[in-house]
Amino acid sequence: MEKTPTGKNTSGRGQRELKVKVKSARGRKLSSTRWLQRQLNDPYVKRAKAEGYRGRAAYKIMELDDKFRFLVPGARIVDLGAAPGGWCQVAVKRSNVLGERGGKAVGTILGIDLQEMEPIAGCELYQLDFMEDDADLKVKEWLGGKADVVMSDMAASSSGHKQTDHLRIIALCEAAAYFAFDVLDEGGTFVAKVLAGGAEGELQKLLKQRFTKVANFKPPASRSDSSEKFVVATGFKSEIAG
């Protein structure tokens, strides 16, 4: 029997949840009212609140890992643009950072963001611009070596212009990819959010030169009306074959 993200059955009578309607308020734009109403009625938002995650994005990384299996026990993970910390929370459990899975290797997680973050048990959180010249050296020093996974759910600030926003997030993703080239160990994985829109061809070409496999996936937790998808590149090659 099919279930919604809230765990309730979708079949049968009387199972439909009441939707919250938000009234327009003075000084609030219609778009803001619609966003608020969508948030209040989003089953993933409700589930995140109930299960203690810092946002609905936690379910995106769960679904990505369910498919590609990169958050394994013992993995050394770098989360770029980690705030508010939902991806780190999921990675803590799956890579066994707290040693709760007896007999399994214990992982390490570095969360990096421009803004300060509330602590997360098991995570090392740093306020850092990953595009600084020596950022890769700092990360390798903090890890005590290279990373197995570099992941990013970063998005550039919205300009309100779809094509401009698409180009900005592709540029940010390319910067994250070059950072990954500097810190990933052989065979490592790179996961990042992109926006579908036609300008990601160069990024795909770049990743295919440095990884054995590059896949694109839109997890169910991504809103259906969103153009976001995620690129998952596995099998990092530290040297490009001549």
PDB file of C-alpha atoms in Angstrom:
ATOM      1  CA  MET A   1       0.000   0.000   0.000  1.00  0.00           C
ATOM      2  CA  GLU A   2       1.485   3.321  -1.046  1.00  0.00           C
ATOM      3  CA  LYS A   3       2.398   5.820   1.656  1.00  0.00           C
ATOM      4  CA  THR A   4       3.066   9.548   1.601  1.00  0.00           C
ATOM      5  CA  PRO A   5       6.245  11.095   3.096  1.00  0.00           C
ATOM      6  CA  THR A   6       4.211  11.592   6.286  1.00  0.00           C
ATOM      7  CA  GLY A   7       3.711   7.842   6.511  1.00  0.00           C
ATOM      8  CA  LYS A   8      -0.045   7.969   5.969  1.00  0.00           C
ATOM      9  CA  ASN A   9      -1.843   5.712   3.506  1.00  0.00           C
ATOM     10  CA  THR A  10      -2.924   7.330   0.264  1.00  0.00           C
ATOM     11  CA  SER A  11      -5.732   4.843  -0.366  1.00  0.00           C
ATOM     12  CA  GLY A  12      -9.114   4.638   1.333  1.00  0.00           C
ATOM     13  CA  ARG A  13     -11.637   7.225   2.368  1.00  0.00           C
ATOM     14  CA  GLY A  14     -11.038   9.773   5.086  1.00  0.00           C
ATOM     15  CA  GLN A  15      -7.268   9.756   4.607  1.00  0.00           C
ATOM     16  CA  ARG A  16      -6.981  13.129   2.888  1.00  0.00           C
ATOM     17  CA  GLU A  17      -5.137  15.730   4.968  1.00  0.00           C
ATOM     18  CA  LEU A  18      -6.519  19.195   5.396  1.00  0.00           C
ATOM     19  CA  LYS A  19      -4.486  21.841   3.634  1.00  0.00           C
ATOM     20  CA  VAL A  20      -3.427  25.020   5.366  1.00  0.00           C
ATOM     21  CA  LYS A  21      -4.515  28.193   3.616  1.00  0.00           C
ATOM     22  CA  VAL A  22      -2.523  31.381   4.147  1.00  0.00           C
ATOM     23  CA  LYS A  23      -4.240  34.743   3.938  1.00  0.00           C
ATOM     24  CA  SER A  24      -2.488  37.607   2.200  1.00  0.00           C
ATOM     25  CA  ALA A  25      -1.096  40.152   4.638  1.00  0.00           C
ATOM     26  CA  ARG A  26      -0.383  43.825   4.180  1.00  0.00           C
ATOM     27  CA  GLY A  27       3.141  44.300   2.865  1.00  0.00           C
ATOM     28  CA  ARG A  28       3.558  40.650   1.855  1.00  0.00           C
ATOM     29  CA  LYS A  29       3.919  39.860  -1.831  1.00  0.00           C
ATOM     30  CA  LEU A  30       1.606  37.303  -3.418  1.00  0.00           C
ATOM     31  CA  SER A  31       4.645  35.157  -4.284  1.00  0.00           C
ATOM     32  CA  SER A  32       5.665  35.132  -0.598  1.00  0.00           C
ATOM     33  CA  THR A  33       2.173  34.078   0.445  1.00  0.00           C
ATOM     34  CA  ARG A  34       2.225  31.235  -2.081  1.00  0.00           C
ATOM     35  CA  TRP A  35       5.684  30.125  -0.856  1.00  0.00           C
ATOM     36  CA  LEU A  36       4.525  30.138   2.766  1.00  0.00           C
ATOM     37  CA  GLN A  37       1.406  28.148   1.915  1.00  0.00           C
ATOM     38  CA  ARG A  38       3.477  25.608  -0.009  1.00  0.00           C
ATOM     39  CA  GLN A  39       5.872  25.225   2.938  1.00  0.00           C
ATOM     40  CA  LEU A  40       3.058  24.706   5.418  1.00  0.00           C
ATOM     41  CA  ASN A  41       1.511  22.004   3.225  1.00  0.00           C
ATOM     42  CA  ASP A  42       4.723  20.278   2.138  1.00  0.00           C
ATOM     43  CA  PRO A  43       4.825  16.703   3.530  1.00  0.00           C
ATOM     44  CA  TYR A  44       8.640  16.678   3.482  1.00  0.00           C
ATOM     45  CA  VAL A  45       8.740  19.875   5.579  1.00  0.00           C
ATOM     46  CA  LYS A  46       6.375  18.275   8.086  1.00  0.00           C
ATOM     47  CA  ARG A  47       8.395  15.056   8.138  1.00  0.00           C
ATOM     48  CA  ALA A  48      11.682  16.929   8.660  1.00  0.00           C
ATOM     49  CA  LYS A  49      10.208  18.770  11.620  1.00  0.00           C
ATOM     50  CA  ALA A  50       8.866  15.546  13.128  1.00  0.00           C
ATOM     51  CA  GLU A  51      12.126  13.623  12.651  1.00  0.00           C
ATOM     52  CA  GLY A  52      14.465  16.391  13.801  1.00  0.00           C
ATOM     53  CA  TYR A  53      16.119  17.298  10.501  1.00  0.00           C
ATOM     54  CA  ARG A  54      17.026  20.893   9.709  1.00  0.00           C
ATOM     55  CA  GLY A  55      15.163  21.004   6.430  1.00  0.00           C
ATOM     56  CA  ARG A  56      13.445  19.008   3.704  1.00  0.00           C
ATOM     57  CA  ALA A  57      16.774  18.802   1.813  1.00  0.00           C
ATOM     58  CA  ALA A  58      17.756  15.970   4.167  1.00  0.00           C
ATOM     59  CA  TYR A  59      15.461  13.657   2.202  1.00  0.00           C
ATOM     60  CA  LYS A  60      17.114  14.595  -1.088  1.00  0.00           C
ATOM     61  CA  ILE A  61      20.508  13.341   0.089  1.00  0.00           C
ATOM     62  CA  MET A  62      18.868  10.215   1.562  1.00  0.00           C
ATOM     63  CA  GLU A  63      17.268   9.420  -1.793  1.00  0.00           C
ATOM     64  CA  LEU A  64      20.492  10.161  -3.677  1.00  0.00           C
ATOM     65  CA  ASP A  65      22.450   7.867  -1.352  1.00  0.00           C
ATOM     66  CA  ASP A  66      19.783   5.146  -1.538  1.00  0.00           C
ATOM     67  CA  LYS A  67      20.376   5.053  -5.296  1.00  0.00           C
ATOM     68  CA  PHE A  68      24.149   5.608  -5.561  1.00  0.00           C
ATOM     69  CA  ARG A  69      25.487   4.405  -2.165  1.00  0.00           C
ATOM     70  CA  PHE A  70      28.301   6.843  -1.419  1.00  0.00           C
ATOM     71  CA  LEU A  71      27.658   7.644   2.281  1.00  0.00           C
ATOM     72  CA  VAL A  72      29.218   4.417   3.517  1.00  0.00           C
ATOM     73  CA  PRO A  73      30.619   3.669   6.987  1.00  0.00           C
ATOM     74  CA  GLY A  74      34.125   5.108   7.318  1.00  0.00           C
ATOM     75  CA  ALA A  75      33.736   7.662   4.505  1.00  0.00           C
ATOM     76  CA  ARG A  76      35.544  11.008   4.780  1.00  0.00           C
ATOM     77  CA  ILE A  77      32.970  13.555   3.653  1.00  0.00           C
ATOM     78  CA  VAL A  78      33.084  17.267   2.849  1.00  0.00           C
ATOM     79  CA  ASP A  79      29.751  19.103   2.680  1.00  0.00           C
ATOM     80  CA  LEU A  80      30.085  22.443   0.861  1.00  0.00           C
ATOM     81  CA  GLY A  81      27.525  25.114   1.684  1.00  0.00           C
ATOM     82  CA  ALA A  82      26.432  22.897   4.551  1.00  0.00           C
ATOM     83  CA  ALA A  83      24.043  25.297   6.329  1.00  0.00           C
ATOM     84  CA  PRO A  84      21.603  24.687   7.886  1.00  0.00           C
ATOM     85  CA  GLY A  85      22.985  21.142   8.213  1.00  0.00           C
ATOM     86  CA  GLY A  86      20.399  18.644   6.975  1.00  0.00           C
ATOM     87  CA  TRP A  87      22.843  16.856   4.682  1.00  0.00           C
ATOM     88  CA  CYS A  88      25.404  16.602   7.497  1.00  0.00           C
ATOM     89  CA  GLN A  89      22.777  15.102   9.812  1.00  0.00           C
ATOM     90  CA  VAL A  90      22.044  12.342   7.312  1.00  0.00           C
ATOM     91  CA  ALA A  91      25.734  11.718   6.598  1.00  0.00           C
ATOM     92  CA  VAL A  92      26.492  11.334  10.324  1.00  0.00           C
ATOM     93  CA  LYS A  93      24.182   8.332  10.547  1.00  0.00           C
ATOM     94  CA  ARG A  94      25.061   6.710   7.252  1.00  0.00           C
ATOM     95  CA  SER A  95      28.844   7.019   7.499  1.00  0.00           C
ATOM     96  CA  ASN A  96      28.800   5.863  11.141  1.00  0.00           C
ATOM     97  CA  VAL A  97      30.522   8.976  12.488  1.00  0.00           C
ATOM     98  CA  LEU A  98      29.324   8.318  16.046  1.00  0.00           C
ATOM     99  CA  GLY A  99      30.255   4.632  15.929  1.00  0.00           C
ATOM    100  CA  GLU A 100      26.681   3.506  16.537  1.00  0.00           C
ATOM    101  CA  ARG A 101      26.940   0.660  14.041  1.00  0.00           C
ATOM    102  CA  GLY A 102      29.151  -1.809  15.852  1.00  0.00           C
ATOM    103  CA  GLY A 103      31.933  -3.372  13.809  1.00  0.00           C
ATOM    104  CA  LYS A 104      31.646  -0.789  11.041  1.00  0.00           C
ATOM    105  CA  ALA A 105      34.298   1.792  10.154  1.00  0.00           C
ATOM    106  CA  VAL A 106      33.799   5.279  11.598  1.00  0.00           C
ATOM    107  CA  GLY A 107      33.480   8.184   9.173  1.00  0.00           C
ATOM    108  CA  THR A 108      34.477  11.847   9.284  1.00  0.00           C
ATOM    109  CA  ILE A 109      32.394  14.832   8.195  1.00  0.00           C
ATOM    110  CA  LEU A 110      33.462  18.418   7.560  1.00  0.00           C
ATOM    111  CA  GLY A 111      30.674  20.935   7.054  1.00  0.00           C
ATOM    112  CA  ILE A 112      31.786  24.160   5.352  1.00  0.00           C
ATOM    113  CA  ASP A 113      29.770  27.324   4.900  1.00  0.00           C
ATOM    114  CA  LEU A 114      30.166  31.090   4.717  1.00  0.00           C
ATOM    115  CA  GLN A 115      27.854  31.450   7.705  1.00  0.00           C
ATOM    116  CA  GLU A 116      28.189  30.082  11.199  1.00  0.00           C
ATOM    117  CA  MET A 117      26.177  26.931  11.907  1.00  0.00           C
ATOM    118  CA  GLU A 118      24.610  25.421  14.988  1.00  0.00           C
ATOM    119  CA  PRO A 119      26.675  22.417  16.173  1.00  0.00           C
ATOM    120  CA  ILE A 120      25.837  18.915  14.915  1.00  0.00           C
ATOM    121  CA  ALA A 121      27.013  15.932  16.951  1.00  0.00           C
ATOM    122  CA  GLY A 122      29.868  14.191  15.157  1.00  0.00           C
ATOM    123  CA  CYS A 123      30.488  16.957  12.594  1.00  0.00           C
ATOM    124  CA  GLU A 124      33.363  19.377  12.345  1.00  0.00           C
ATOM    125  CA  LEU A 125      31.852  22.650  11.152  1.00  0.00           C
ATOM    126  CA  TYR A 126      33.978  25.443   9.691  1.00  0.00           C
ATOM    127  CA  GLN A 127      33.140  28.964   8.577  1.00  0.00           C
ATOM    128  CA  LEU A 128      35.112  29.135   5.338  1.00  0.00           C
ATOM    129  CA  ASP A 129      34.870  30.268   1.724  1.00  0.00           C
ATOM    130  CA  PHE A 130      35.759  27.115  -0.227  1.00  0.00           C
ATOM    131  CA  MET A 131      36.913  29.311  -3.142  1.00  0.00           C
ATOM    132  CA  GLU A 132      39.785  30.822  -1.119  1.00  0.00           C
ATOM    133  CA  ASP A 133      43.200  29.970  -2.539  1.00  0.00           C
ATOM    134  CA  ASP A 134      44.244  27.731   0.354  1.00  0.00           C
ATOM    135  CA  ALA A 135      40.821  26.256   1.194  1.00  0.00           C
ATOM    136  CA  ASP A 136      41.715  22.833  -0.229  1.00  0.00           C
ATOM    137  CA  LEU A 137      44.884  22.699   1.881  1.00  0.00           C
ATOM    138  CA  LYS A 138      42.922  23.548   5.031  1.00  0.00           C
ATOM    139  CA  VAL A 139      40.337  20.861   4.309  1.00  0.00           C
ATOM    140  CA  LYS A 140      42.965  18.166   3.739  1.00  0.00           C
ATOM    141  CA  GLU A 141      44.691  19.228   6.955  1.00  0.00           C
ATOM    142  CA  TRP A 142      41.419  19.014   8.919  1.00  0.00           C
ATOM    143  CA  LEU A 143      40.615  15.621   7.378  1.00  0.00           C
ATOM    144  CA  GLY A 144      44.108  14.287   7.894  1.00  0.00           C
ATOM    145  CA  GLY A 145      44.189  13.347   4.210  1.00  0.00           C
ATOM    146  CA  LYS A 146      41.941  13.379   1.183  1.00  0.00           C
ATOM    147  CA  ALA A 147      38.152  13.039   1.003  1.00  0.00           C
ATOM    148  CA  ASP A 148      36.041  10.155  -0.272  1.00  0.00           C
ATOM    149  CA  VAL A 149      33.011  12.371  -0.962  1.00  0.00           C
ATOM    150  CA  VAL A 150      32.530  16.049  -1.782  1.00  0.00           C
ATOM    151  CA  MET A 151      28.861  17.039  -1.845  1.00  0.00           C
ATOM    152  CA  SER A 152      27.105  20.326  -2.424  1.00  0.00           C
ATOM    153  CA  ASP A 153      23.510  21.517  -2.204  1.00  0.00           C
ATOM    154  CA  MET A 154      24.570  25.126  -2.802  1.00  0.00           C
ATOM    155  CA  ALA A 155      22.523  27.572  -4.828  1.00  0.00           C
ATOM    156  CA  ALA A 156      23.407  31.134  -5.767  1.00  0.00           C
ATOM    157  CA  SER A 157      21.119  33.890  -4.513  1.00  0.00           C
ATOM    158  CA  SER A 158      18.076  34.209  -6.747  1.00  0.00           C
ATOM    159  CA  SER A 159      17.942  37.175  -9.110  1.00  0.00           C
ATOM    160  CA  GLY A 160      14.387  36.431 -10.208  1.00  0.00           C
ATOM    161  CA  HIS A 161      15.635  35.856 -13.757  1.00  0.00           C
ATOM    162  CA  LYS A 162      15.564  32.143 -14.583  1.00  0.00           C
ATOM    163  CA  GLN A 163      18.382  32.093 -17.138  1.00  0.00           C
ATOM    164  CA  THR A 164      20.682  34.230 -14.969  1.00  0.00           C
ATOM    165  CA  ASP A 165      20.054  32.022 -11.942  1.00  0.00           C
ATOM    166  CA  HIS A 166      20.774  28.923 -14.027  1.00  0.00           C
ATOM    167  CA  LEU A 167      24.150  30.305 -15.162  1.00  0.00           C
ATOM    168  CA  ARG A 168      25.045  31.308 -11.608  1.00  0.00           C
ATOM    169  CA  ILE A 169      24.383  27.891 -10.131  1.00  0.00           C
ATOM    170  CA  ILE A 170      26.297  26.167 -12.944  1.00  0.00           C
ATOM    171  CA  ALA A 171      29.289  28.450 -12.228  1.00  0.00           C
ATOM    172  CA  LEU A 172      29.031  27.618  -8.520  1.00  0.00           C
ATOM    173  CA  CYS A 173      28.854  23.911  -9.302  1.00  0.00           C
ATOM    174  CA  GLU A 174      31.920  24.145 -11.551  1.00  0.00           C
ATOM    175  CA  ALA A 175      33.819  25.879  -8.733  1.00  0.00           C
ATOM    176  CA  ALA A 176      32.780  23.058  -6.379  1.00  0.00           C
ATOM    177  CA  ALA A 177      33.940  20.497  -8.957  1.00  0.00           C
ATOM    178  CA  TYR A 178      37.405  22.065  -9.220  1.00  0.00           C
ATOM    179  CA  PHE A 179      37.587  22.091  -5.432  1.00  0.00           C
ATOM    180  CA  ALA A 180      36.675  18.382  -5.459  1.00  0.00           C
ATOM    181  CA  PHE A 181      39.485  17.679  -7.936  1.00  0.00           C
ATOM    182  CA  ASP A 182      41.917  19.083  -5.352  1.00  0.00           C
ATOM    183  CA  VAL A 183      40.642  17.212  -2.292  1.00  0.00           C
ATOM    184  CA  LEU A 184      39.168  13.901  -3.529  1.00  0.00           C
ATOM    185  CA  ASP A 185      41.004  10.638  -3.145  1.00  0.00           C
ATOM    186  CA  GLU A 186      41.246   8.203  -6.043  1.00  0.00           C
ATOM    187  CA  GLY A 187      37.835   6.649  -6.711  1.00  0.00           C
ATOM    188  CA  GLY A 188      35.976   9.383  -4.820  1.00  0.00           C
ATOM    189  CA  THR A 189      32.488  10.785  -5.431  1.00  0.00           C
ATOM    190  CA  PHE A 190      31.210  14.270  -6.245  1.00  0.00           C
ATOM    191  CA  VAL A 191      27.523  15.162  -5.744  1.00  0.00           C
ATOM    192  CA  ALA A 192      26.100  18.587  -6.562  1.00  0.00           C
ATOM    193  CA  LYS A 193      22.873  20.389  -7.335  1.00  0.00           C
ATOM    194  CA  VAL A 194      22.398  21.921 -10.765  1.00  0.00           C
ATOM    195  CA  LEU A 195      19.454  23.510 -12.552  1.00  0.00           C
ATOM    196  CA  ALA A 196      18.349  21.972 -15.827  1.00  0.00           C
ATOM    197  CA  GLY A 197      18.450  24.576 -18.556  1.00  0.00           C
ATOM    198  CA  GLY A 198      20.938  23.754 -21.283  1.00  0.00           C
ATOM    199  CA  ALA A 199      24.103  25.423 -19.952  1.00  0.00           C
ATOM    200  CA  GLU A 200      25.369  22.429 -18.011  1.00  0.00           C
ATOM    201  CA  GLY A 201      26.994  20.741 -21.026  1.00  0.00           C
ATOM    202  CA  GLU A 202      30.498  22.011 -20.225  1.00  0.00           C
ATOM    203  CA  LEU A 203      30.137  20.886 -16.626  1.00  0.00           C
ATOM    204  CA  GLN A 204      29.129  17.397 -17.757  1.00  0.00           C
ATOM    205  CA  LYS A 205      32.095  17.277 -20.147  1.00  0.00           C
ATOM    206  CA  LEU A 206      34.452  18.382 -17.377  1.00  0.00           C
ATOM    207  CA  LEU A 207      33.206  15.723 -14.968  1.00  0.00           C
ATOM    208  CA  LYS A 208      33.349  12.941 -17.559  1.00  0.00           C
ATOM    209  CA  GLN A 209      37.078  13.666 -17.988  1.00  0.00           C
ATOM    210  CA  ARG A 210      37.745  13.135 -14.276  1.00  0.00           C
ATOM    211  CA  PHE A 211      35.251  10.438 -13.222  1.00  0.00           C
ATOM    212  CA  THR A 212      34.484   6.985 -14.557  1.00  0.00           C
ATOM    213  CA  LYS A 213      30.721   7.520 -14.372  1.00  0.00           C
ATOM    214  CA  VAL A 214      28.523  10.630 -14.369  1.00  0.00           C
ATOM    215  CA  ALA A 215      24.773  10.367 -13.719  1.00  0.00           C
ATOM    216  CA  ASN A 216      21.953  12.883 -13.352  1.00  0.00           C
ATOM    217  CA  PHE A 217      19.083  12.261 -10.978  1.00  0.00           C
ATOM    218  CA  LYS A 218      16.080  14.171  -9.667  1.00  0.00           C
ATOM    219  CA  PRO A 219      15.177  12.701  -6.261  1.00  0.00           C
ATOM    220  CA  PRO A 220      11.492  12.394  -5.359  1.00  0.00           C
ATOM    221  CA  ALA A 221      12.018  14.951  -2.555  1.00  0.00           C
ATOM    222  CA  SER A 222      12.764  17.642  -5.154  1.00  0.00           C
ATOM    223  CA  ARG A 223       9.605  19.591  -5.838  1.00  0.00           C
ATOM    224  CA  SER A 224       7.988  18.632  -9.139  1.00  0.00           C
ATOM    225  CA  ASP A 225       7.847  22.266 -10.266  1.00  0.00           C
ATOM    226  CA  SER A 226      11.557  22.794  -9.591  1.00  0.00           C
ATOM    227  CA  SER A 227      14.166  22.577 -12.359  1.00  0.00           C
ATOM    228  CA  GLU A 228      16.789  21.297  -9.932  1.00  0.00           C
ATOM    229  CA  LYS A 229      18.508  17.980 -10.429  1.00  0.00           C
ATOM    230  CA  PHE A 230      21.667  16.456  -9.018  1.00  0.00           C
ATOM    231  CA  VAL A 231      24.797  15.299 -10.768  1.00  0.00           C
ATOM    232  CA  VAL A 232      26.499  12.281  -9.179  1.00  0.00           C
ATOM    233  CA  ALA A 233      30.029  11.612 -10.421  1.00  0.00           C
ATOM    234  CA  THR A 234      31.732   8.438  -9.172  1.00  0.00           C
ATOM    235  CA  GLY A 235      35.178   6.909  -9.606  1.00  0.00           C
ATOM    236  CA  PHE A 236      37.378  10.001  -9.427  1.00  0.00           C
ATOM    237  CA  LYS A 237      40.585   9.883 -11.490  1.00  0.00           C
ATOM    238  CA  SER A 238      43.401  11.967 -10.047  1.00  0.00           C
ATOM    239  CA  GLU A 239      45.110  12.074 -13.440  1.00  0.00           C
ATOM    240  CA  ILE A 240      43.521  12.503 -16.857  1.00  0.00           C
ATOM    241  CA  ALA A 241      44.584   9.782 -19.277  1.00  0.00           C
ATOM    242  CA  GLY A 242      46.643  11.216 -22.091  1.00  0.00           C
TER     243      GLY A 242
END
